Coordinates of C-alpha atoms in Angstrom, one line a residue:
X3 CA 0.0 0.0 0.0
X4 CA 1.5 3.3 -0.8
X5 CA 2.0 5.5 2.7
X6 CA 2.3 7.8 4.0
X7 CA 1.0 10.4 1.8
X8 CA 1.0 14.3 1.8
X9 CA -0.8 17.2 0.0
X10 CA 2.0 17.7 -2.1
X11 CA 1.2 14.2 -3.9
X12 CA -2.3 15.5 -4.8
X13 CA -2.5 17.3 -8.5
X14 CA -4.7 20.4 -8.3
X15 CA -7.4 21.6 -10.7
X16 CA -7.0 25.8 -11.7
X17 CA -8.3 27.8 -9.2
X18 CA -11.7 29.0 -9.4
X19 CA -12.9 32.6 -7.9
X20 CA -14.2 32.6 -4.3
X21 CA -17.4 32.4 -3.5
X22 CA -18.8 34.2 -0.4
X23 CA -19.9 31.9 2.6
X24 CA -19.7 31.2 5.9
X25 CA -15.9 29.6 7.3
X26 CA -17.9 25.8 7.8
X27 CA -15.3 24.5 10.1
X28 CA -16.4 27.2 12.6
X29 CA -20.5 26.4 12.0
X30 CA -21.9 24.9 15.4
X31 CA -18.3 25.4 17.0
X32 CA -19.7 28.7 18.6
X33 CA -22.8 27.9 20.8
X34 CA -21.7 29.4 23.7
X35 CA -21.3 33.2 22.0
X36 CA -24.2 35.6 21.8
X37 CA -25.2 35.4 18.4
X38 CA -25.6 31.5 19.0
X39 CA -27.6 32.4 22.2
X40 CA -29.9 34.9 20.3
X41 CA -31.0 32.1 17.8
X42 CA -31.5 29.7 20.1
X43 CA -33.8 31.9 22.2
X44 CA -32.6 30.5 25.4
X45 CA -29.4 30.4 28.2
X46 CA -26.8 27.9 29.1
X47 CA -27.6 24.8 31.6
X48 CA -25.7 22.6 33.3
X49 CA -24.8 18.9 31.4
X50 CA -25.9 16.0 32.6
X51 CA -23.6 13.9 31.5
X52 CA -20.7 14.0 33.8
X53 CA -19.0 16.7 31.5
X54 CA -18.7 19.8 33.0
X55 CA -19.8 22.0 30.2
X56 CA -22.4 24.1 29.1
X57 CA -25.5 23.5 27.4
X58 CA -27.5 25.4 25.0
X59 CA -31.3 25.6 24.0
X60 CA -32.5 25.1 20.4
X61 CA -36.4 25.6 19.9
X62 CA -37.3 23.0 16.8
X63 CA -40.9 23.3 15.8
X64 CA -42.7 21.5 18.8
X65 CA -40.1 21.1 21.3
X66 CA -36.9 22.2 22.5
X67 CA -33.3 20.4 22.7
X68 CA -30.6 21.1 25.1
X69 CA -27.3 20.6 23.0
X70 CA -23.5 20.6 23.9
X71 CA -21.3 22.6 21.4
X72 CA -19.6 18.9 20.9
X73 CA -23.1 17.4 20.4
X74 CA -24.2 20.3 17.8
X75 CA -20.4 19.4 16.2
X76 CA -21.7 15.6 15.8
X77 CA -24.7 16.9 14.5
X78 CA -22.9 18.4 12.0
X79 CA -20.6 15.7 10.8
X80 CA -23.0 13.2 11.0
X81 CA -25.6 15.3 8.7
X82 CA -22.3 16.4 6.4
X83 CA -21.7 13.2 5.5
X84 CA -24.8 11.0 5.5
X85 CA -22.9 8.1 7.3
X86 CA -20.8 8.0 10.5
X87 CA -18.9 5.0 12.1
X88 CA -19.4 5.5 15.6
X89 CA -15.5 4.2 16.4
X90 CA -14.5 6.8 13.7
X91 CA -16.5 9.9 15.4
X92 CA -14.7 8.6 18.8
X93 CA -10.9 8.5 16.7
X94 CA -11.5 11.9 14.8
X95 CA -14.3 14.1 15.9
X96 CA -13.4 13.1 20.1
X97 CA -9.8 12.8 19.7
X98 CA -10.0 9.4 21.4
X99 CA -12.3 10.0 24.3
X100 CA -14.6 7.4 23.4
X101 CA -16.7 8.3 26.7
X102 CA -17.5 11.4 25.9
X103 CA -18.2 10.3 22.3
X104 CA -20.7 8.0 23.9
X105 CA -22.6 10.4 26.5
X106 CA -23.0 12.5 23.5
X107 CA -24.9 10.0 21.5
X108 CA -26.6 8.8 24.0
X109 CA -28.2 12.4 24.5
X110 CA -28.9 12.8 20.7
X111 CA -31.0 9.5 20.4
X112 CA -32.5 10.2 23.8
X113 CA -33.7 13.7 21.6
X114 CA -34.8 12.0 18.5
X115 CA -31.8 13.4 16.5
X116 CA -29.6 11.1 16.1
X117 CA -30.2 6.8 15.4
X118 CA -27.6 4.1 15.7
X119 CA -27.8 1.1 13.1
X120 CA -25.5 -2.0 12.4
X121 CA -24.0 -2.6 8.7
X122 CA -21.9 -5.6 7.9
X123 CA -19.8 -6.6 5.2
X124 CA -16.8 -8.7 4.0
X125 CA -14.3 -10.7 6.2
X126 CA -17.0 -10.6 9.2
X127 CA -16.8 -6.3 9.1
X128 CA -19.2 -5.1 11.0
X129 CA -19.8 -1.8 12.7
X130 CA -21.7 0.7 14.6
X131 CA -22.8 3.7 12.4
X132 CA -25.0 7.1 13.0
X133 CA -27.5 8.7 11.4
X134 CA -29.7 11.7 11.7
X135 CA -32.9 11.3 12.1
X136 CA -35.4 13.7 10.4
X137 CA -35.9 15.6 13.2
X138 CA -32.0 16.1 13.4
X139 CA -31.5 17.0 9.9
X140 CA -34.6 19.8 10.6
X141 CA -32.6 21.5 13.8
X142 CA -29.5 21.4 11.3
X143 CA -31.9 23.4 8.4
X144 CA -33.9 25.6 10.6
X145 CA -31.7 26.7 13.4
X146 CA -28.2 27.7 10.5
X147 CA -26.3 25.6 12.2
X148 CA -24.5 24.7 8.6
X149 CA -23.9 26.8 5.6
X150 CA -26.7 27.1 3.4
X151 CA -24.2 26.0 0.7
X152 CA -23.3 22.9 2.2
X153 CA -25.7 19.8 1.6
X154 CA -26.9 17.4 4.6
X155 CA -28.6 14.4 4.6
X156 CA -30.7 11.8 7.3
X157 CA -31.5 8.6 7.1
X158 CA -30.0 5.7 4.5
X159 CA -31.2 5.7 1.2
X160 CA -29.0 2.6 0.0
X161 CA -28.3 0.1 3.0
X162 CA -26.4 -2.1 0.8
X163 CA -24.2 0.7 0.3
X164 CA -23.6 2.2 3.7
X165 CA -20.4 0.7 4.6
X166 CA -19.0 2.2 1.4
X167 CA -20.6 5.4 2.3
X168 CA -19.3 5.1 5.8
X169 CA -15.7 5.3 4.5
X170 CA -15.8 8.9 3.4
X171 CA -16.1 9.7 7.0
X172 CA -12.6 8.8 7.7
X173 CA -11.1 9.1 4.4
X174 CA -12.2 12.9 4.8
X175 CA -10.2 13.2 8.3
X176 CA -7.2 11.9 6.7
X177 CA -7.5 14.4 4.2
X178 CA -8.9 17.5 5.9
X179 CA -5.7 17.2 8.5
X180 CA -3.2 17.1 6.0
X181 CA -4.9 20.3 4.6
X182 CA -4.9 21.6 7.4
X183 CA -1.6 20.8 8.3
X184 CA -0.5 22.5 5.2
X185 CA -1.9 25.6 6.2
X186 CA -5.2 25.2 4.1
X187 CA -9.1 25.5 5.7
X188 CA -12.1 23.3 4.4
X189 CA -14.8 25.3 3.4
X190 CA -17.5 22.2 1.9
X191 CA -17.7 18.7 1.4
X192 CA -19.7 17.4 -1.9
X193 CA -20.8 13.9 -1.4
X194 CA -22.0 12.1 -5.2
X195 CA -25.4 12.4 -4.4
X196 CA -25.3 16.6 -4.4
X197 CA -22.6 16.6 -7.5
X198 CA -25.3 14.0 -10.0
X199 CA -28.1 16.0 -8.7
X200 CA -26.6 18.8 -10.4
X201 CA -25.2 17.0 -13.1
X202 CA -27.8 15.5 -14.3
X203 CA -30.2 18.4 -13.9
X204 CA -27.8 20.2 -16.3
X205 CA -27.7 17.2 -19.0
X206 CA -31.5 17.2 -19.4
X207 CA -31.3 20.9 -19.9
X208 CA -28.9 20.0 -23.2
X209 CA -29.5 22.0 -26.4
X210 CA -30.8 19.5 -29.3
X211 CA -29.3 21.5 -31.5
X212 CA -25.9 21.4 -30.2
X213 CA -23.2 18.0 -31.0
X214 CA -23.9 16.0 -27.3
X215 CA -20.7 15.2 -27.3
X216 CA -19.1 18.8 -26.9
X217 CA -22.1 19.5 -24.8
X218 CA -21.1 16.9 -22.2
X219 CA -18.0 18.4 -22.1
X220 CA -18.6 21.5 -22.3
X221 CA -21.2 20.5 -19.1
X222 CA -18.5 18.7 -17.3
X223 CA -16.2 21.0 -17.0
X224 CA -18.5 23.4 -15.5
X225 CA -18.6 20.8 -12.9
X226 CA -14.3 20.5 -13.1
X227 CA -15.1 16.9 -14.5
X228 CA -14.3 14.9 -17.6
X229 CA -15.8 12.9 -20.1
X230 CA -13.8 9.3 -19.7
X231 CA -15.4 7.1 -23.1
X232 CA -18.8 9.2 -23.5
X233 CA -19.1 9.0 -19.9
X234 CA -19.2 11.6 -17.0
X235 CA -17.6 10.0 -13.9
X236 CA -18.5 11.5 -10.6
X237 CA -16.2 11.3 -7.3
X238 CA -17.3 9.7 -3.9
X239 CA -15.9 12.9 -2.3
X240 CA -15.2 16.3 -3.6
X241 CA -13.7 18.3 -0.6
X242 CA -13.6 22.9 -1.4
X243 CA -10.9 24.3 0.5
X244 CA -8.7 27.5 0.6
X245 CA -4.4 26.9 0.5
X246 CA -2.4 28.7 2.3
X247 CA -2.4 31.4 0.2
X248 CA -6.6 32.0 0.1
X249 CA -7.4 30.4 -2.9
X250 CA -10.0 27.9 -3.2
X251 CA -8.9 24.4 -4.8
X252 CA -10.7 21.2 -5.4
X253 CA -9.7 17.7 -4.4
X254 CA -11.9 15.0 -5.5
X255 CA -11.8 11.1 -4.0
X256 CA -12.9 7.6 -4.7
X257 CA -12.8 5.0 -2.6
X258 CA -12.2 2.0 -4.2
X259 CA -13.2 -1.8 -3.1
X260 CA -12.7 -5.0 -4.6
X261 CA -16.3 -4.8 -5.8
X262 CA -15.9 -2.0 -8.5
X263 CA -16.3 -3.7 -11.9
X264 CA -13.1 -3.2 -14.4
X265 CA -14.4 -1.0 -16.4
X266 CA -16.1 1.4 -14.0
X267 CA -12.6 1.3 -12.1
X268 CA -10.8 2.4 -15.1
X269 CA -12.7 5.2 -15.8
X270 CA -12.6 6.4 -12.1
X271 CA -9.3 6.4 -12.4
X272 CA -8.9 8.0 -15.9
X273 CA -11.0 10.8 -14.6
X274 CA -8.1 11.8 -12.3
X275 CA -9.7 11.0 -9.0
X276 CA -7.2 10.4 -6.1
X277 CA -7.7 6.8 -5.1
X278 CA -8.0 5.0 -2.1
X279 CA -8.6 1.5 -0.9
X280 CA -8.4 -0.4 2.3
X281 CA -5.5 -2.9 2.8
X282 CA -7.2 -5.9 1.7
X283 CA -8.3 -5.0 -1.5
X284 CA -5.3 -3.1 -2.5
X285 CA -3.6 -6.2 -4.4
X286 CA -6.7 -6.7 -6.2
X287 CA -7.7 -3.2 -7.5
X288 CA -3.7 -2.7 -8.2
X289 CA -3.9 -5.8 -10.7
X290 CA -7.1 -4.6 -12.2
X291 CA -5.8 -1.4 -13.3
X292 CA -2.1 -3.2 -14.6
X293 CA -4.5 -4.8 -16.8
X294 CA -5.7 -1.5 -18.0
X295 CA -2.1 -0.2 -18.5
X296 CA -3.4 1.9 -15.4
X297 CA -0.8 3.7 -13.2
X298 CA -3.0 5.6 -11.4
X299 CA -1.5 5.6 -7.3
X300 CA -3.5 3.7 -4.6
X301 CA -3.5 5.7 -0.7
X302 CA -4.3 3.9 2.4
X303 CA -7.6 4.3 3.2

């Protein structure tokens, strides 16, 4: 498996201008200040959950909820990327501290926000993973606490697919501190199901007068994609962020399992996409694209 990796092994798209919005990596971070106070319409109590910290009060439509700044965080994360391995939000979003991690949950299901469910998968894999439930995902809408820019979801729509979808979770982490560690700031996350929304809204609006095939690129690279044998591939992941110097840059990512057919592997990787994989199916999506005359680079998952 190719490790470590940095930022610097990443090719970048040209930079695009900046579009005005809210720093997202400080949404729901500040719900102890005044302006968060003022929305929520109420003061700070004390936790109940052995943690000495605050508590603030967020009116949904019928009732109230009484939320840590770490629990609106989770929120966050959780509605962000659809898809949340427990163990993952302990690693990354707790830094370890798996307790609080839990009392946190526990509060959010006791709420109606959040709901725990069980995926499996190959080689016995099993896991814990989170969810918002619709009640969650409304807080997150009508109380701001996410850029209206950036898209949030509840609930699965594929089960079969969850434990692919629970990957971005970490694979993002992995990527967001190397950013980060570079001096850069994540401003969105795109998952696939926001980038073919507007994809394909865009196709059906194609000219019948025009050649489709320089329409569909000509579409595509609106989107910074490419047209890979008449196709339009779309990333798992696109993360927005501004570098070190303020200028916003695009990174998109595919993670890759030993279940992607040949052909739709190829293209993936003949769109450009950085590629990643878990250990165990590295060997096998490594030959897959030799065959192909491939040499698109592998990164740990």
């Amino acid at each position: 498996m190719d490790r470590p990796y940095s930022i610097s092994d990443f090719a970048f798209p040209t930079r695009w201008d900046r579009e005005p919005g809210p720093d997202l990596e400080r949404v729901g971070r500040g719900s102890n200040n005044e302006r968060d106070h003022d929305r929520a319409g109420s003061g700070s109590v004390r936790s109940r959950g052995g943690f000495d910290r605050t508590r603030t009060i967020y009116r949904g439509r019928d009732r109230e909820y009484s939320l840590r700044a770490s629990e609106v965080r989770t929120l966050t994360d959780i509605g962000k990327f659809r898809v949340v391995p427990a163990d993952d939000l302990a690693r990354f979003g707790y830094q370890g501290n798996r307790s609080q991690m839990e009392s946190d949950v526990r509060s959010l299901t006791r709420q109606g926000l959040v709901e725990q469910r069980t995926i499996e998968g190959h080689s016995s894999y099993s896991a814990k993973i989170l969810t918002l439930t619709k009640e969650g995902h409304r807080l997150l809408v009508r109380g701001q606490l996410v850029s209206s820019r950036q898209a949030t979801y509840h609930g699965l729509v594929k089960p079969k697919e969850a434990r692919h979808d629970a990957d971005l979770y970490r694979l993002y982490q992995k990527v967001a501190k190397e950013i980060e560690r570079t001096g850069g700031k994540v401003r969105r996350v795109v998952l696939d199901f926001e980038l073919k929304k507007d994809l394909y809204k865009a196709l059906s609006r194609m000219r019948p007068d025009k050649d489709p095939r320089y329409e569909r690129i000509f579409i595509a690279s609106q989107f910074d994609l490419k047209v890979v044998d008449g196709k339009i591939p779309i990333p798992d992941l696109r993360i927005e962020y501004e570098d070190d110097c303020r200028d916003v840059r695009r990174l998109d990512l595919e993670v890759a399992t030993r279940d992607y057919r040949p052909q739709g592997l190829g293209e993936k990787a003949k769109a450009g996409f950085h590629m990643f994989a878990r250990q165990q199916d590295h060997d096998k999506l490594r030959r897959v694209l030799d065959t192909q005359e491939i040499s698109a680079r592998i990164f740990a998952l």
